[in-house]
mmCIF file of C-alpha atoms in Angstrom:
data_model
loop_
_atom_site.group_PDB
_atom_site.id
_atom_site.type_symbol
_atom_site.label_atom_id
_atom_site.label_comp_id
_atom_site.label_asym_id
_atom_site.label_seq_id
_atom_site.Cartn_x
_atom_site.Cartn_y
_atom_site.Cartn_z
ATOM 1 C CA UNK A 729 19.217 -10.957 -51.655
ATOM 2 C CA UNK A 730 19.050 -14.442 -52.560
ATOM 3 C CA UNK A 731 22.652 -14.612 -54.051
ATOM 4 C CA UNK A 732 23.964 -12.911 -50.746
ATOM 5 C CA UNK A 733 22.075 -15.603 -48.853
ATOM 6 C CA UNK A 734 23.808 -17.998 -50.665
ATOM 7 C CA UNK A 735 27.437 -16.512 -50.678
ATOM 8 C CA UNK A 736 27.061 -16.451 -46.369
ATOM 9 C CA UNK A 737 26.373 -19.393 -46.506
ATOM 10 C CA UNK A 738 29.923 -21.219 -48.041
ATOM 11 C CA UNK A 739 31.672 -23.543 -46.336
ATOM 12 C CA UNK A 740 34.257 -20.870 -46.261
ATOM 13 C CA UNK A 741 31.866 -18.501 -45.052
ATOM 14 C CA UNK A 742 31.192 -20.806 -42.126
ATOM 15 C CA UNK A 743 34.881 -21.656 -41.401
ATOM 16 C CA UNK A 744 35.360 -18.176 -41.061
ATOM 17 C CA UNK A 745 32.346 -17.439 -38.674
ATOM 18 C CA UNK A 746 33.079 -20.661 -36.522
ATOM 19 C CA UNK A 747 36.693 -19.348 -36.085
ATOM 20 C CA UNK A 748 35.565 -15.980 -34.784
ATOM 21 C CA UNK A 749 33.007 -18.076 -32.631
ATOM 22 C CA UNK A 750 35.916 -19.546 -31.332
ATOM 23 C CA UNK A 751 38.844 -16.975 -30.756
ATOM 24 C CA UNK A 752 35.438 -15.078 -28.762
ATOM 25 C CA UNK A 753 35.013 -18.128 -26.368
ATOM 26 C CA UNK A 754 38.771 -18.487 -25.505
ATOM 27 C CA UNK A 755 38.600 -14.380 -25.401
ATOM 28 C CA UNK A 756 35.313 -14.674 -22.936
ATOM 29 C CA UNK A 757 37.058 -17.381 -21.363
ATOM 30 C CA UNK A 758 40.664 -15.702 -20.483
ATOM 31 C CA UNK A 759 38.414 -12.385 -19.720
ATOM 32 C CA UNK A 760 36.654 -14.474 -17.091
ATOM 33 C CA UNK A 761 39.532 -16.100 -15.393
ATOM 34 C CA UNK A 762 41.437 -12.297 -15.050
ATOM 35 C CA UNK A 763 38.795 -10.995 -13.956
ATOM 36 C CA UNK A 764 38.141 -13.687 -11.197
ATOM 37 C CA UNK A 765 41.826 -12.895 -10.140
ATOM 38 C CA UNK A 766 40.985 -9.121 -9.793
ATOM 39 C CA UNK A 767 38.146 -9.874 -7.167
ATOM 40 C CA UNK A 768 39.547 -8.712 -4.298
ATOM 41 C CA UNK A 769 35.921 -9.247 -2.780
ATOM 42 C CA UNK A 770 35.999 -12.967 -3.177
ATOM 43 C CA UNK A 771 38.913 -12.989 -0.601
ATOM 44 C CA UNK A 772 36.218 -12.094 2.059
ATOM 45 C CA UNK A 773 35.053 -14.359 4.288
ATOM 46 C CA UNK A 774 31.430 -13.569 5.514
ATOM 47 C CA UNK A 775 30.601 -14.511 9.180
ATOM 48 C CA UNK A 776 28.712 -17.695 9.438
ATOM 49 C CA UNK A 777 25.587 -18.522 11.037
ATOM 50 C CA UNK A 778 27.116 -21.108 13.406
ATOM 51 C CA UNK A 779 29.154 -18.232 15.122
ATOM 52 C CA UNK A 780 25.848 -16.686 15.989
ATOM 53 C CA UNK A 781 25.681 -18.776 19.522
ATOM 54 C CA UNK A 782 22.944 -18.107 22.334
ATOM 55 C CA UNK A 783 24.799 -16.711 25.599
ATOM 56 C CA UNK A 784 26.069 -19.929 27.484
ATOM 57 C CA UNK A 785 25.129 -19.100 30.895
ATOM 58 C CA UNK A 786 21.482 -19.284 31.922
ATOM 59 C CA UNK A 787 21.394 -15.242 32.741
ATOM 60 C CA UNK A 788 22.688 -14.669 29.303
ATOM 61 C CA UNK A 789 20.088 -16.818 27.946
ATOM 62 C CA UNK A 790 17.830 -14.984 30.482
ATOM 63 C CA UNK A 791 18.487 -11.650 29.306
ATOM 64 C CA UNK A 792 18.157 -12.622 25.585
ATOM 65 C CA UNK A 793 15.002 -13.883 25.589
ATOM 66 C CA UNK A 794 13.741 -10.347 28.174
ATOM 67 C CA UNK A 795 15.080 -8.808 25.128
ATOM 68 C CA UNK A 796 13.441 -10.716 22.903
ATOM 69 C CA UNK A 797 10.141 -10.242 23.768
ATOM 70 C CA UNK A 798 10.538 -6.755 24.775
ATOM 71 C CA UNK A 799 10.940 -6.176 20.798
ATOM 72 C CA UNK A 800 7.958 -8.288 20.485
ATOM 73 C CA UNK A 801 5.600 -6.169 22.821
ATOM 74 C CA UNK A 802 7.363 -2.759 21.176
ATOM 75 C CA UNK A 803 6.154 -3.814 17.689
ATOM 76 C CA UNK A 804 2.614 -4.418 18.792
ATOM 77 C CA UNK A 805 2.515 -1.417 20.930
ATOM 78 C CA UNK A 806 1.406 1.063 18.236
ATOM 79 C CA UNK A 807 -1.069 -1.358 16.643
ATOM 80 C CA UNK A 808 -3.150 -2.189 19.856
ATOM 81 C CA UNK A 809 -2.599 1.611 20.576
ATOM 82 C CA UNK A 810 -4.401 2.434 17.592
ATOM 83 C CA UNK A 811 -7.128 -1.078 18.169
ATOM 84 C CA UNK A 812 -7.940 0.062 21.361
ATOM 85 C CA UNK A 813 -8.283 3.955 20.908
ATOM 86 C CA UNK A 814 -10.281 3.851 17.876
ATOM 87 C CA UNK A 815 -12.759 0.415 18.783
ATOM 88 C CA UNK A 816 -15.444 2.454 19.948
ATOM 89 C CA UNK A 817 -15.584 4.446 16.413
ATOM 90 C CA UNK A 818 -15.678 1.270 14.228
ATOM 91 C CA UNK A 819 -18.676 -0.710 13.301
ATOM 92 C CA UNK A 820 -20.656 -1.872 10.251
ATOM 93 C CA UNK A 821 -22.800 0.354 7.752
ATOM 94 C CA UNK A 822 -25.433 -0.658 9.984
ATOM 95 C CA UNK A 823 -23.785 1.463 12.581
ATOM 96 C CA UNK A 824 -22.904 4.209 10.904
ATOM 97 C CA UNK A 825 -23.739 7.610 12.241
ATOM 98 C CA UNK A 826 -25.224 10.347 9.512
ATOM 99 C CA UNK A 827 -22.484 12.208 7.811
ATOM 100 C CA UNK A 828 -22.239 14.477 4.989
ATOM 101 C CA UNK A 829 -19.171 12.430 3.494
ATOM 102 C CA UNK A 830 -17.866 8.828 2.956
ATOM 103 C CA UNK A 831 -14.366 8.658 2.177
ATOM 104 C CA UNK A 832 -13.054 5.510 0.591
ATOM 105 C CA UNK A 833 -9.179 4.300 0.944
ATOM 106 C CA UNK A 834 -8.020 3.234 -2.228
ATOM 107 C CA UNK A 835 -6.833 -0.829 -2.246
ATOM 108 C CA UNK A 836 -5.272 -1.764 -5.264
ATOM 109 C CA UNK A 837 -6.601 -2.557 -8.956
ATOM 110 C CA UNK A 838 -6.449 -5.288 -11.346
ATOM 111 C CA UNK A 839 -6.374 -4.750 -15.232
ATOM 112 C CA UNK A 840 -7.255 -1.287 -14.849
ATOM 113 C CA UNK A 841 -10.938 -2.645 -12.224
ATOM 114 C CA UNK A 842 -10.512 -2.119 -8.172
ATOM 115 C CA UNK A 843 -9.515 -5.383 -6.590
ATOM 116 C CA UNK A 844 -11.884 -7.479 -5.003
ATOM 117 C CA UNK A 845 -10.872 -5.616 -1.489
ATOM 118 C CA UNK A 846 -11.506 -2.362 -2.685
ATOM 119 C CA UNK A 847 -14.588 -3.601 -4.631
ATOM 120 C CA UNK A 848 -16.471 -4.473 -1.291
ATOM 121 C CA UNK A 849 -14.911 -1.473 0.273
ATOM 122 C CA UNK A 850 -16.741 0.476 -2.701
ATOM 123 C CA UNK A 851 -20.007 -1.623 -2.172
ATOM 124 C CA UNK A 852 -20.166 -0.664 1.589
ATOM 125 C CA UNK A 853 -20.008 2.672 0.563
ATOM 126 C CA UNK A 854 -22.237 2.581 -2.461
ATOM 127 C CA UNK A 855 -24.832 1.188 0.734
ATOM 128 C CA UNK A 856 -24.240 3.871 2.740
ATOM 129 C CA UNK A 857 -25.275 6.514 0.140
ATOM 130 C CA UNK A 858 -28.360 4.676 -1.066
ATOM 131 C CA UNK A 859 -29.253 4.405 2.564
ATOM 132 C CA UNK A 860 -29.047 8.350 3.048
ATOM 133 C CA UNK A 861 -26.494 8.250 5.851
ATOM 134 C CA UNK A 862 -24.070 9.977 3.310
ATOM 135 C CA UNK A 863 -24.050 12.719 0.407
ATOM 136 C CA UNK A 864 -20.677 12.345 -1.032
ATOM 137 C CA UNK A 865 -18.589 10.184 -1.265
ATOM 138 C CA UNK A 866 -14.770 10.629 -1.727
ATOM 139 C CA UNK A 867 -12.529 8.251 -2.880
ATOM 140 C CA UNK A 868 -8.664 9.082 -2.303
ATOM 141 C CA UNK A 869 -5.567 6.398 -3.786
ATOM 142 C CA UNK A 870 -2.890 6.774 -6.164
ATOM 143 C CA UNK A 871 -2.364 7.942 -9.418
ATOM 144 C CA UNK A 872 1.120 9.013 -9.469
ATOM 145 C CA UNK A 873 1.630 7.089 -12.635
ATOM 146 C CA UNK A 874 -0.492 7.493 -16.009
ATOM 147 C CA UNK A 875 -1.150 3.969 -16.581
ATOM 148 C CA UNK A 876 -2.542 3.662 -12.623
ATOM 149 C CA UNK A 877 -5.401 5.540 -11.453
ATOM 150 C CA UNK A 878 -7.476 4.365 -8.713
ATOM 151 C CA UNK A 879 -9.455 7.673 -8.084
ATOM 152 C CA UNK A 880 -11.314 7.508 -11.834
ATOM 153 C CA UNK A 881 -11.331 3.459 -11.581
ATOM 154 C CA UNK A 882 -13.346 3.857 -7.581
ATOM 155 C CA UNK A 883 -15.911 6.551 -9.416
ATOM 156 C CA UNK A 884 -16.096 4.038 -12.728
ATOM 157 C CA UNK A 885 -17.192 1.614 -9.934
ATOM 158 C CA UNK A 886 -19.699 3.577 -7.892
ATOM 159 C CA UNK A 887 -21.295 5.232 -10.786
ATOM 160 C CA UNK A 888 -22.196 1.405 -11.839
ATOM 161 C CA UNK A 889 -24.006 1.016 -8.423
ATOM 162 C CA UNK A 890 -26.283 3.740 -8.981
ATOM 163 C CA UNK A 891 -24.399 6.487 -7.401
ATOM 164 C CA UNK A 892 -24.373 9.608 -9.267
ATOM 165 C CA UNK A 893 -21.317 11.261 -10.542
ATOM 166 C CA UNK A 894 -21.558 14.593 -8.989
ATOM 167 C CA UNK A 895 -21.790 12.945 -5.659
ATOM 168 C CA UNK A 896 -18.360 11.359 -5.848
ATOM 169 C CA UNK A 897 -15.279 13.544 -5.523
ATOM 170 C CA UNK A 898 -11.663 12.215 -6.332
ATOM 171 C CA UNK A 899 -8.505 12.870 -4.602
ATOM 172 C CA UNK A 900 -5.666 11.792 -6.659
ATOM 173 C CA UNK A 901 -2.650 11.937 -4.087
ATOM 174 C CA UNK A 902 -3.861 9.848 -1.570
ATOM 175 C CA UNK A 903 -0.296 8.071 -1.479
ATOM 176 C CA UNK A 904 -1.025 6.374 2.036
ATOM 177 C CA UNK A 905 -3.388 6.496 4.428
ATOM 178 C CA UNK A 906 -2.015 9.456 6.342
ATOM 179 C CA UNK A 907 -1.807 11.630 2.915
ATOM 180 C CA UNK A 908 -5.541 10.965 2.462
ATOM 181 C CA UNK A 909 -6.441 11.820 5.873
ATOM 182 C CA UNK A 910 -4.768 15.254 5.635
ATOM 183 C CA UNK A 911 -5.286 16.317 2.548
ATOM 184 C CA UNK A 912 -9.411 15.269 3.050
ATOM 185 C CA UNK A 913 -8.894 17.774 5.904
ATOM 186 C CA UNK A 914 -6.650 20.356 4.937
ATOM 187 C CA UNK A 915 -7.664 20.204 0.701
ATOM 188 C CA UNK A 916 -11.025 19.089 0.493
ATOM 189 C CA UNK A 917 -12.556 20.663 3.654
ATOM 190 C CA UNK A 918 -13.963 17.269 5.362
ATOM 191 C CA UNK A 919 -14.861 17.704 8.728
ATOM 192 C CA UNK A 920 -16.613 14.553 9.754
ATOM 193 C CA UNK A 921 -16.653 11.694 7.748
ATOM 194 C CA UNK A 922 -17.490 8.002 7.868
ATOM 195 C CA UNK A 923 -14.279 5.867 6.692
ATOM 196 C CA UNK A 924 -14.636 2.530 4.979
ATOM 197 C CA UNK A 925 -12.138 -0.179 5.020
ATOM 198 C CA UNK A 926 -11.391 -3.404 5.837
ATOM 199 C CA UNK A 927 -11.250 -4.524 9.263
ATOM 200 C CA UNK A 928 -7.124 -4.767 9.671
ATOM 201 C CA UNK A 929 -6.807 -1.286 8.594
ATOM 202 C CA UNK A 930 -10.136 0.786 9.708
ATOM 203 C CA UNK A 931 -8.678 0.858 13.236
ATOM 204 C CA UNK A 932 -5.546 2.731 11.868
ATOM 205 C CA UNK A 933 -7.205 5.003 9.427
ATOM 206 C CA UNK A 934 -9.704 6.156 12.028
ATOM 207 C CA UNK A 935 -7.143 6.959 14.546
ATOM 208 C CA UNK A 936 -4.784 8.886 11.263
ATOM 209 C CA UNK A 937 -7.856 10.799 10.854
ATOM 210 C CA UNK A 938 -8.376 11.930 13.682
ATOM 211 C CA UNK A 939 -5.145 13.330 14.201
ATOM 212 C CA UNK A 940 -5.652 14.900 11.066
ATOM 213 C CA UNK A 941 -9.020 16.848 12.744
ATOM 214 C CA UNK A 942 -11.634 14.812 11.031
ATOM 215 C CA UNK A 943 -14.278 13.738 13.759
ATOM 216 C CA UNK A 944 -14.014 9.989 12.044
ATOM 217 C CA UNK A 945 -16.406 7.093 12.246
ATOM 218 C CA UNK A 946 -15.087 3.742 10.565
ATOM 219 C CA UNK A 947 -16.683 0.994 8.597
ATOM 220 C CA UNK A 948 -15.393 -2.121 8.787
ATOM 221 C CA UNK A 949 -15.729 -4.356 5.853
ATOM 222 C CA UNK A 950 -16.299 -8.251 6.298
ATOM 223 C CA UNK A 951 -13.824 -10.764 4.442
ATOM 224 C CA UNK A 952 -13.215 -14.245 4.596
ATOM 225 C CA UNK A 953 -9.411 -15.578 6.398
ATOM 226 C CA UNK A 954 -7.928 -15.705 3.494
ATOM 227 C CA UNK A 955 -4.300 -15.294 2.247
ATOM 228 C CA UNK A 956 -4.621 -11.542 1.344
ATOM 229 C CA UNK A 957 -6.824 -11.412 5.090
ATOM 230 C CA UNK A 958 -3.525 -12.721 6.894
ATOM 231 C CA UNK A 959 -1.089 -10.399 4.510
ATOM 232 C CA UNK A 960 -2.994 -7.323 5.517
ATOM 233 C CA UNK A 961 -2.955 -8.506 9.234
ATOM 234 C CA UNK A 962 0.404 -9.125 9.216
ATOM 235 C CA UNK A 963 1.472 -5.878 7.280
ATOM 236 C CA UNK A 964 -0.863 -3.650 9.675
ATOM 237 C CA UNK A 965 2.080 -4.460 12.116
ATOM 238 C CA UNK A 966 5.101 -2.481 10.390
ATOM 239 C CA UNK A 967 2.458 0.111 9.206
ATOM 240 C CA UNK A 968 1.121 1.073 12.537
ATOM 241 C CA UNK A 969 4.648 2.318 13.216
ATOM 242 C CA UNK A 970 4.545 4.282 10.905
ATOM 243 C CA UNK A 971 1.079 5.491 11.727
ATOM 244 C CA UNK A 972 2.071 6.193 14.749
ATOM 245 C CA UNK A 973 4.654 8.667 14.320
ATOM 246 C CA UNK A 974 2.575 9.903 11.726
ATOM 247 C CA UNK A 975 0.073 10.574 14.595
ATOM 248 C CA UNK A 976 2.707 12.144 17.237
ATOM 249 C CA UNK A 977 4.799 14.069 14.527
ATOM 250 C CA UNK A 978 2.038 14.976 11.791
ATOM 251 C CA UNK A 979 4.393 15.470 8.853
ATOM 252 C CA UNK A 980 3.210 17.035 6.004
ATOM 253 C CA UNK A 981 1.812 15.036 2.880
ATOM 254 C CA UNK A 982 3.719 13.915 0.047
ATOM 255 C CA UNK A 983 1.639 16.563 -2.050
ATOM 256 C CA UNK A 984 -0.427 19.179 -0.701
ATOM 257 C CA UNK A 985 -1.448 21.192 -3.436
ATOM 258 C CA UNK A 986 -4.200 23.855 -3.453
ATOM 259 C CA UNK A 987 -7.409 24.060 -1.541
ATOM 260 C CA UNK A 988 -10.206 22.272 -3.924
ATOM 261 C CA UNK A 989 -14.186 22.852 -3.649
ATOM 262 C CA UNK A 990 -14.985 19.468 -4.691
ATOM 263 C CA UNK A 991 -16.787 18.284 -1.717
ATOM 264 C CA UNK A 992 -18.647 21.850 -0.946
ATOM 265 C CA UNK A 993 -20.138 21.977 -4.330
ATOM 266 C CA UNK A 994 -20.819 18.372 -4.431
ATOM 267 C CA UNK A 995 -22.828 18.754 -1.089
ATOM 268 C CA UNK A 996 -24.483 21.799 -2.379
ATOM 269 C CA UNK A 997 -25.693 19.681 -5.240
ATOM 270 C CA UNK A 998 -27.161 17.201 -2.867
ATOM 271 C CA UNK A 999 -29.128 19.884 -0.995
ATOM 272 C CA UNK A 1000 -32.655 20.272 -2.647
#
């Protein structure tokens, strides 16, 4: 091995690879100018932004800004829809009516641990079983992919707070908020339920839930303005569209599945 080191490395050795080095450039370089004159794309001339002009008479500029804010009011429509049909069904865990069942929306994890969202969604729960306004509690988010699992990560979590394992059922297709709402319905056999969430998003899943047939009561979870606060806010916008024709058209769930007894034998554990 040595002596083939050594032979690789002979001045004519080098000669040889710093010629092939070479003949590649020019080759790289002649394949880059024939290809540049086989664009046919960069003869295109895109539009610019100066050509976008405001209408130059005032009822042009009139009528663009009606239309404007006519987009603006239709975007908010379905969110203060939702605000103001579920307010009266959102509180704290103080609030809470008794139910049988908690549900918890799945929020994201970090390293394989909920994020700190989900964490205090997970707390508010754990608070509402200890107090004895719930039985079970079920925790529904993602784990279409091995490595992610939110459903066994949640019941990691709440089994650390002192809530017992056969007390927590897991729903592993919870995809999006509508999914979880359905499938607690339709799957699990949850009538009434108290939802926890954060604030920006307790107003929607109450309101998916109870399109779904679940007589819901949400819990929503205090955070500080933050960043992530503000993100949510803003991204409640574009996902109470969706919610809404979730709502009016009730599609079915990404996955349905079979009927499961999870939360009826769970609840017939917590009966002495």
């Amino acid at each position: 091995m040595r002596g083939m080191r050594r032979a690789r490395d002979t001045p004519g050795a080098r000669a040889e690879s710093g010629a092939r080095a070479a003949s590649g450039a020019r080759a790289a370089s002649e394949g880059g100018a024939n290809a540049k004159k086989h664009r046919p794309w960069r003869r295109l001339r895109l539009p610019r932004l100066s050509a976008l002009r405001l209408p130059r008479s005032r009822r042009g500029r009139r009528l663009a800004v009606q239309g404007l804010m006519a987009l603006c009011v239709l975007a908010l429509l379905p969110a203060t829809w939702m605000r103001l049909g579920a307010d009266a069904r959102v509180g704290t865990t103080a609030d809470a009516p008794a139910r049988e069942v908690a549900m918890v929306f799945g929020a994201g994890l970090w390293k394989g641990r909920p994020t700190p969202y989900l964490a205090h969604r997970l707390d508010a729960a754990a608070e509402l079983y200890r107090s004895g306004k719930v039985k079970v509690v079920l925790v529904t988010g993602d784990n279409s992919r091995v490595e992610y699992d939110e459903p066994d990560a949640m019941r990691t979590y709440l089994t650390e707070r002192g809530v017992p394992d056969d007390r927590i059922v897991s729903d592993y297709a919870g995809f999006d908020s509508w999914d979880s709402c359905v499938r607690a319905k339709k799957i699990f056999g949850v009538d009434r339920a108290v939802l926890v969430s954060q604030g920006f998003h307790i107003h929607r899943a109450t309101t998916l839930c109870r399109s779904a047939g679940i007589d819901a009561y949400g819990v929503a979870v205090d955070e500080p303005r933050d960043a992530t606060w503000y993100y949510g806010g803003t991204r409640e916008l574009a996902a109470s569209g969706k919610a809404a024709l979730d709502a009016l058209f009730r599609p079915a769930p990404r996955f349905l599945g079979p009927q499961e007894a999870g939360v009826t034998e769970a609840l017939a554990s917590a009966t002495p």
